């Protein structure tokens, strides 16, 4: 290996093609659940006799059935999971899956065996209803249900499916291939070994399949046997911990990439991650988040059931130490009803992970069950009577990733065909060529001559974002240390020297919080989350009282200071104490009440946790000025930058300069709008929100927002208050089972696509590029309108409809817009964005996985394009190495494996993190931009906009206007009690 790596703009994606007939000798079997109509009838009948008046829903506990089934049958791939919706019967269809290979043949429980478990599950389910309401009616419904469940359909049996059918058409069998193909690949490697080389050290990896993987958390993935890593940390202390290599196979498709049958040709993404296991007693987990445990059976849990070495994912409920932690979904009770061998007690697993999991790969483990607690960031463990986190850091170096994937591909030769490297686009502007709009605070604040020039840039930036309005900043504090640090960081934002004042259009006022009650956490009055509605009502009451207390505070001390003649933008930077305190529930957080108070008074807000100075170690230090740690100052600076720059949508320069660098023609770049849609959805247990908005970035730097129920754009600086008020009003929404009814913040699929259609057809007054994510906009399971939002965004539709806007299903539009429509003459293109697991991992600086070349992260934002689908340009954006990860670019660290070390550097002590790819696909492209170079220019616009002046650590994931929309919504979720 070389001592210094020269970065090359070569990117090899970890995606593979499938050989069509590679699965000819493999087996796939499905077992439909035959009682869906019986279950639906029971839900209807029990609702009529028990809940006729309150419209309460009765949901079948399929998850409980599957949980118990898999705890007994590790040979299944998954239990009775949702498969499709039967339009004719208006019923959801559920089916189980199993796969097999010659080395690991298909072993399925018989339908008769499963039927006995289903009967017991049904009996347990009905117990909760008996002796309620009109007992005779209820018992009659339950008895009739059990009688029907007891009759096994004569033709009920496992159905064989040819794997090659799914390869030829990935959407066949209602998309079964998305789970079955990864599970087949995992099964092919189950028990197989491979060897990777860390320097001269050989490391043997043996794979083991695990239930509970894949894109929908069903299916199989692989883990290696555990490895123990030891190292000496920077303080000279010996550290040790356990980890495993986790390998997921994910099936993804690409718009326009078709096979010989005209169907989408699947890619297989290989995703490598580090799965860590604790070996010390767990002291605390993450509040409200359950614990995941991998359980391995070495002895059948039920007689006559096949068993193999597959690990099964089970869940322990995290009750916050209120009571004992329990297996989720009454699993022990279900197993007892099955007369199955019992599981280990959850407390024993949490307190003794080293003895209940075969972490050291003992060969004389015997027939005991194995239990592996999966570590999650935030867990704390007992070590020498103190709390500490996991000693092994996450991630792997590019070198280790490349070596392992190369070794995985060897036994899959003839099954998977690796992709070729992507082609590199022109370099992103660097050095003096970088437009100011792509610069961040770190660049602007560098020590240099001519500081006055950059001071003026900052002043102009804020003035431009506020469209000429002045700004009034309130520093609201309880502790002097907090005020001192926030005030200094605020001065640093404006690059002020010691004796310089803030610019004339900036007013700064300090206000002391002299009433300690303002910062007191919500009083639960003894109620806990398990108390349900009584706890919720208490928190709701406390929120209102705290909000009103803060409103009175603002009216008394802040509002009188505002010069309303100048109509300033007001920002309050508020100290709120400590957010996470031992013994305090997340629901007691006062942040949402304070933010709502600010919103109702027309004040933007930024919260700051209390700042504490470093402790003085000697008496001689007592007279010295307080000092603050680098992390504390960095945290405060990030918050101040967010409030003063991001919350007003500021950029240090003109976006038109960015568009020019992207090779957009000058006459268009000077007038170009970029409009980004952002949508946010949460579950019913996290607020039940489904809200969206559009953000418009003008070439001049102005940022405006259009809300779904509004007809006019409003400045970004006003949008926060508007969204905050909408969320505040939504606190009064009528709800049933935590689901909102007829809410402004819960839009259905039709409302979402109507919003998109209205913006595209009625709100474009300049040349415009529109950005929209595929995730969440292409479809919406469970929504009205047959689950459709904008199906044109789906991979199977985008190629055929690339030159139209298909709004045929949209009420009020009901047509397909063609490129020559005069309403759309300003629309240059719509660009679809994909992120996360829909884009592959990669390695740099090599053209094939078996090449032994050094690899490092990109030092600059880098663009690539892919011609796998010739008729649709696919552009990929990769961010630069973040500053927080700069250590992984310093030799010898890029060469380290997790178990390796060089000099005093240990791979186990390095948190490797690599930037993810962002896919950018333009469609409905204006005729003037349909050449390859013009298409690339369009793609470079969102690619270059992956920057924020308030974020100096690296590139943001989403383009700036989309990022602004995301933050605008997230800022105000706390008003609804939603905690991130």
Short mmCIF file of C-alpha atoms in Angstrom, two decimals, residues 26-30 75-77 97-109 158-161 184 187 306 308:
data_model
loop_
_atom_site.label_atom_id
_atom_site.label_comp_id
_atom_site.label_asym_id
_atom_site.label_seq_id
_atom_site.Cartn_x
_atom_site.Cartn_y
_atom_site.Cartn_z
CA UNK A 26 -33.54 -23.46 -5.80
CA UNK A 27 -36.93 -23.60 -4.14
CA UNK A 28 -39.53 -21.02 -3.14
CA UNK A 29 -42.75 -21.95 -1.36
CA UNK A 30 -45.59 -19.78 -0.10
CA UNK A 75 -36.81 -22.68 8.92
CA UNK A 76 -39.41 -20.19 7.69
CA UNK A 77 -38.32 -17.05 5.90
CA UNK A 97 -42.61 -17.72 2.77
CA UNK A 98 -39.88 -20.35 2.85
CA UNK A 99 -36.88 -20.84 0.57
CA UNK A 100 -34.36 -23.62 0.04
CA UNK A 101 -31.14 -24.53 -1.75
CA UNK A 102 -29.43 -27.89 -2.31
CA UNK A 103 -27.13 -27.23 0.68
CA UNK A 104 -29.94 -25.82 2.84
CA UNK A 105 -33.09 -27.55 1.59
CA UNK A 106 -36.63 -26.38 2.11
CA UNK A 107 -37.93 -27.41 5.55
CA UNK A 108 -41.45 -26.22 6.20
CA UNK A 109 -43.89 -27.05 8.97
CA UNK A 158 -47.60 -24.91 0.42
CA UNK A 159 -47.45 -23.63 -3.16
CA UNK A 160 -44.20 -23.89 -5.13
CA UNK A 161 -43.06 -20.92 -7.22
CA UNK A 184 -32.42 -17.12 -1.57
CA UNK A 187 -29.62 -19.08 2.10
CA UNK A 306 -37.53 -28.87 11.98
CA UNK A 308 -31.70 -25.13 11.77
#
